[in-house]
Coordinates of C-alpha atoms in Angstrom, one line a residue:
M1 CA 0.0 0.0 0.0
A2 CA 1.5 3.3 -1.1
G3 CA 2.5 5.6 1.8
F4 CA 2.0 2.9 4.5
N5 CA 4.6 3.3 7.2
D6 CA 4.8 -0.1 9.0
E7 CA 7.1 1.2 11.8
K8 CA 4.8 4.2 12.5
F9 CA 1.7 1.9 12.5
N10 CA 3.3 -0.5 15.0
K11 CA 4.2 2.4 17.3
W12 CA 0.6 3.8 17.3
F13 CA -0.9 0.3 17.5
S14 CA 1.4 -0.6 20.5
A15 CA 0.4 2.6 22.2
F16 CA -3.3 1.8 21.7
V17 CA -2.9 -1.7 23.2
L18 CA -0.8 -0.5 26.1
V19 CA -3.3 2.3 27.0
G20 CA -6.3 0.0 26.6
M21 CA -5.0 -2.9 28.6
T22 CA -3.6 -0.5 31.3
V23 CA -7.0 1.1 31.7
A24 CA -8.6 -2.4 32.0
T25 CA -6.1 -3.4 34.6
V26 CA -6.6 -0.1 36.6
I27 CA -10.4 -0.7 36.5
V28 CA -10.1 -4.3 37.8
T29 CA -7.7 -3.1 40.5
G30 CA -9.9 -0.3 41.6
L31 CA -12.9 -2.6 41.8
K32 CA -10.9 -5.1 43.9
L33 CA -9.6 -2.4 46.2
Y34 CA -13.1 -0.9 46.7
K35 CA -14.5 -4.3 47.8
A36 CA -11.4 -5.5 49.7
D37 CA -11.3 -5.4 53.6
S38 CA -7.7 -6.7 53.6
G39 CA -5.0 -7.8 51.3
Q40 CA -4.7 -4.5 49.5
L41 CA -0.9 -5.0 49.1
W42 CA -1.4 -8.2 47.2
I43 CA -4.0 -6.6 45.0
V44 CA -1.6 -3.7 44.1
L45 CA 1.3 -6.2 43.6
A46 CA -0.9 -8.3 41.2
A47 CA -1.8 -5.1 39.3
F48 CA 1.8 -4.2 38.9
G49 CA 2.6 -7.7 37.6
S50 CA -0.3 -7.4 35.2
L51 CA 1.1 -4.2 33.8
M52 CA 4.5 -5.8 33.4
G53 CA 2.7 -8.6 31.4
V54 CA 1.1 -5.9 29.2
L55 CA 4.5 -4.5 28.4
A56 CA 5.9 -8.0 27.8
T57 CA 3.2 -8.8 25.4
V58 CA 3.6 -5.6 23.3
C59 CA 7.4 -5.9 23.3
S60 CA 7.1 -9.5 22.3
A61 CA 4.8 -8.7 19.4
N62 CA 7.4 -6.2 18.1
G63 CA 10.3 -8.6 18.5
Y64 CA 12.2 -6.7 21.3
I65 CA 14.3 -8.7 23.7
I66 CA 13.3 -6.6 26.7
T67 CA 10.1 -8.6 26.7
F68 CA 11.8 -11.2 28.9
L69 CA 12.6 -8.6 31.6
F70 CA 8.9 -7.6 31.8
G71 CA 7.9 -11.2 31.4
L72 CA 10.1 -12.3 34.3
I73 CA 8.6 -9.8 36.7
D74 CA 5.1 -10.8 35.5
V75 CA 5.4 -14.5 36.0
A76 CA 7.4 -14.2 39.2
I77 CA 4.8 -12.0 40.8
Y78 CA 1.9 -14.3 39.6
G79 CA 3.7 -17.3 41.0
V80 CA 4.2 -15.7 44.4
A81 CA 0.5 -14.6 44.4
C82 CA -0.6 -18.2 43.6
W83 CA 1.7 -19.6 46.3
H84 CA 0.4 -17.1 48.9
N85 CA -3.2 -18.0 48.0
W86 CA -2.4 -21.7 48.5
L87 CA -0.8 -21.0 51.9
A88 CA -4.0 -19.1 52.8
G89 CA -6.0 -22.3 52.1
G90 CA -7.2 -21.5 48.6
P91 CA -6.2 -23.0 45.2
G92 CA -3.0 -22.0 43.4
L93 CA -0.4 -24.6 44.2
G94 CA -0.4 -26.0 40.6
N95 CA -0.1 -22.6 39.0
A96 CA 2.6 -21.5 41.5
L97 CA 4.7 -24.6 40.6
L98 CA 4.1 -24.2 36.9
H99 CA 5.3 -20.6 37.0
F100 CA 8.3 -21.2 39.2
A101 CA 9.4 -24.4 37.5
Y102 CA 8.6 -23.5 33.9
F103 CA 7.7 -19.9 33.1
V104 CA 10.4 -18.3 35.2
P105 CA 13.3 -20.4 33.8
M106 CA 11.9 -20.0 30.2
Q107 CA 12.4 -16.2 30.5
F108 CA 16.2 -16.8 30.8
V109 CA 16.1 -19.4 28.1
G110 CA 14.3 -17.0 25.8
F111 CA 16.6 -14.1 26.5
F112 CA 19.7 -16.1 25.6
Q113 CA 18.1 -17.7 22.6
W114 CA 17.0 -14.3 21.2
R115 CA 20.5 -13.0 21.8
K116 CA 21.8 -15.8 19.6
R117 CA 19.4 -14.7 16.9
G118 CA 20.6 -11.1 16.9
A119 CA 18.2 -9.4 19.3
K120 CA 19.7 -6.4 21.1
A121 CA 18.2 -3.5 23.0
S122 CA 17.0 -1.7 19.8
T123 CA 17.4 -4.6 17.3
K124 CA 14.6 -7.0 16.6
V125 CA 15.0 -10.8 16.8
K126 CA 15.6 -12.8 13.7
A127 CA 12.4 -14.9 13.9
R128 CA 12.0 -18.3 12.3
R129 CA 9.2 -20.7 11.3
L130 CA 8.5 -24.3 11.9
T131 CA 8.7 -26.7 8.9
G132 CA 5.6 -28.4 7.7
R133 CA 6.4 -31.6 9.5
Q134 CA 7.1 -29.7 12.8
R135 CA 3.7 -27.9 12.5
W136 CA 1.9 -31.2 12.2
L137 CA 4.0 -32.4 15.2
L138 CA 3.0 -29.3 17.2
A139 CA -0.7 -29.8 16.3
G140 CA -0.5 -33.4 17.5
I141 CA 1.2 -32.5 20.7
T142 CA -1.4 -29.8 21.3
V143 CA -4.3 -32.2 20.8
L144 CA -2.8 -35.0 22.9
A145 CA -1.8 -32.6 25.8
T146 CA -5.2 -31.0 25.8
T147 CA -6.9 -34.4 25.8
A148 CA -4.7 -35.7 28.6
M149 CA -5.1 -32.5 30.8
Y150 CA -8.8 -32.5 30.2
F151 CA -9.3 -36.0 31.7
I152 CA -6.9 -35.2 34.5
L153 CA -8.8 -32.0 35.5
L154 CA -12.1 -33.7 34.9
S155 CA -11.4 -36.1 37.7
F156 CA -11.2 -33.0 40.1
D157 CA -14.3 -31.3 38.7
R158 CA -17.1 -30.8 41.2
S159 CA -19.6 -29.0 39.0
A160 CA -23.1 -30.3 38.6
A161 CA -22.9 -30.3 34.9
N162 CA -23.7 -33.7 33.5
S163 CA -22.8 -33.7 29.8
F164 CA -20.5 -35.6 27.5
L165 CA -18.1 -32.6 27.3
K166 CA -17.7 -30.3 30.2
W167 CA -17.0 -26.9 28.6
A168 CA -15.8 -25.3 31.9
V169 CA -13.0 -27.9 32.2
L170 CA -12.1 -27.6 28.5
L171 CA -11.9 -23.8 28.7
D172 CA -9.6 -24.2 31.7
V173 CA -7.3 -26.7 29.8
I174 CA -6.9 -24.9 26.5
P175 CA -5.2 -21.8 27.9
L176 CA -3.0 -23.9 30.1
V177 CA -1.7 -26.1 27.2
C178 CA -1.4 -23.3 24.7
N179 CA 0.4 -21.1 27.3
V180 CA 3.0 -23.8 27.9
L181 CA 3.6 -24.5 24.2
G182 CA 3.4 -20.8 23.3
Q183 CA 6.1 -19.9 25.8
L184 CA 8.3 -22.7 24.4
L185 CA 7.9 -21.4 20.8
M186 CA 8.3 -17.8 22.0
S187 CA 11.6 -18.5 23.8
A188 CA 12.9 -20.2 20.6
A189 CA 11.7 -17.3 18.5
Y190 CA 9.2 -19.2 16.3
M191 CA 6.5 -17.3 14.5
E192 CA 3.9 -20.0 15.2
Q193 CA 3.7 -18.9 18.9
W194 CA 1.2 -16.3 17.9
I195 CA -1.3 -19.0 16.7
L196 CA -1.2 -20.4 20.2
W197 CA -1.5 -17.0 21.9
L198 CA -4.6 -16.4 19.7
C199 CA -6.0 -19.7 21.1
V200 CA -5.3 -18.6 24.6
N201 CA -7.0 -15.3 24.1
V202 CA -10.1 -16.7 22.4
S203 CA -10.6 -19.4 25.0
S204 CA -10.1 -16.8 27.8
I205 CA -12.7 -14.4 26.3
I206 CA -15.2 -17.3 26.0
M207 CA -14.5 -18.3 29.6
W208 CA -15.2 -14.8 30.9
V209 CA -18.3 -14.4 28.7
V210 CA -19.6 -17.6 30.3
T211 CA -18.7 -16.1 33.7
L212 CA -20.5 -12.9 32.9
R213 CA -23.7 -14.8 32.0
T214 CA -23.7 -17.2 35.0
T215 CA -22.4 -15.1 37.9
S216 CA -23.4 -11.8 39.6
D217 CA -19.8 -10.5 39.5
T218 CA -20.4 -9.0 36.1
A219 CA -18.1 -5.9 36.4
Y220 CA -15.1 -8.1 37.1
A221 CA -15.8 -10.5 34.2
S222 CA -16.5 -7.6 31.8
V223 CA -13.1 -6.0 32.4
Y224 CA -11.4 -9.3 31.8
I225 CA -13.3 -9.7 28.5
V226 CA -11.9 -6.3 27.5
K227 CA -8.4 -7.2 28.7
Y228 CA -8.3 -10.4 26.7
S229 CA -9.8 -8.7 23.7
F230 CA -6.9 -6.3 23.7
Y231 CA -4.5 -9.3 24.0
F232 CA -6.3 -10.8 21.0
I233 CA -5.8 -7.8 18.7
N234 CA -2.2 -7.5 19.9
A235 CA -1.7 -11.2 19.0
L236 CA -3.1 -10.6 15.6
N237 CA -0.6 -7.7 15.1
G238 CA 2.1 -9.9 16.6
L239 CA 1.4 -12.6 14.0
R240 CA 1.5 -10.0 11.2
I241 CA 4.8 -8.6 12.4
W242 CA 6.4 -12.0 13.0
I243 CA 5.3 -13.3 9.6
G244 CA 7.5 -10.5 8.2
L245 CA 10.3 -11.1 10.7
S246 CA 10.5 -14.8 9.8
R247 CA 10.0 -14.4 6.0
D248 CA 12.6 -16.6 4.2
K249 CA 14.1 -17.6 7.5
K250 CA 12.9 -21.1 8.2
I251 CA 14.7 -23.2 10.7
S252 CA 18.4 -22.9 10.7

């Protein structure tokens, strides 16, 4: 397209996503603080971690290595929050272990892998693509892992739903599996990560829409729908950018 400035578009688009997701995070935090009788420090800490996640997402879409600094802060804070919630008698042990044992180390793996592929403070990573065979392998692993995790979590499900397929469990499993595989591909600088991030965002939006329709806590759910909608459009732009970054640069 004549006159189209890709760099300028990316800057304005990134600013739009940052502002939009920041506003959503601030609204969620404000609602929680308004209703909270205690634990305000944890609410603020969680909000700060969420904002770091916003920065990590936008930097990742644009191929900048600083994404791993923001990502490390985000996953570390979330892991601590889950651990604290578990110690207080609630759920969160699985998420805490997942973040400490997987997501935190993968930030360092990703940093050094991107450095090997030319990423610097102001230089974008040299992205790459999976081969056709590897894409089929990824699809197979995704389906098998999703199926296995579905039946594992199904054994712990205590809902009254009595149907062949429990959508609440499935909507819990899909983001988990796609997050793990997406982080792996991201750390290795593969373009296909964005397909998995899109799956994470779509399933999360559906999950919160269901929550909005079935619970009275509508404001909380509504903000998360907005948040993951912004993540979704950022992932679309990330896919567009990484298709360009990985063009003619298949696995080497």
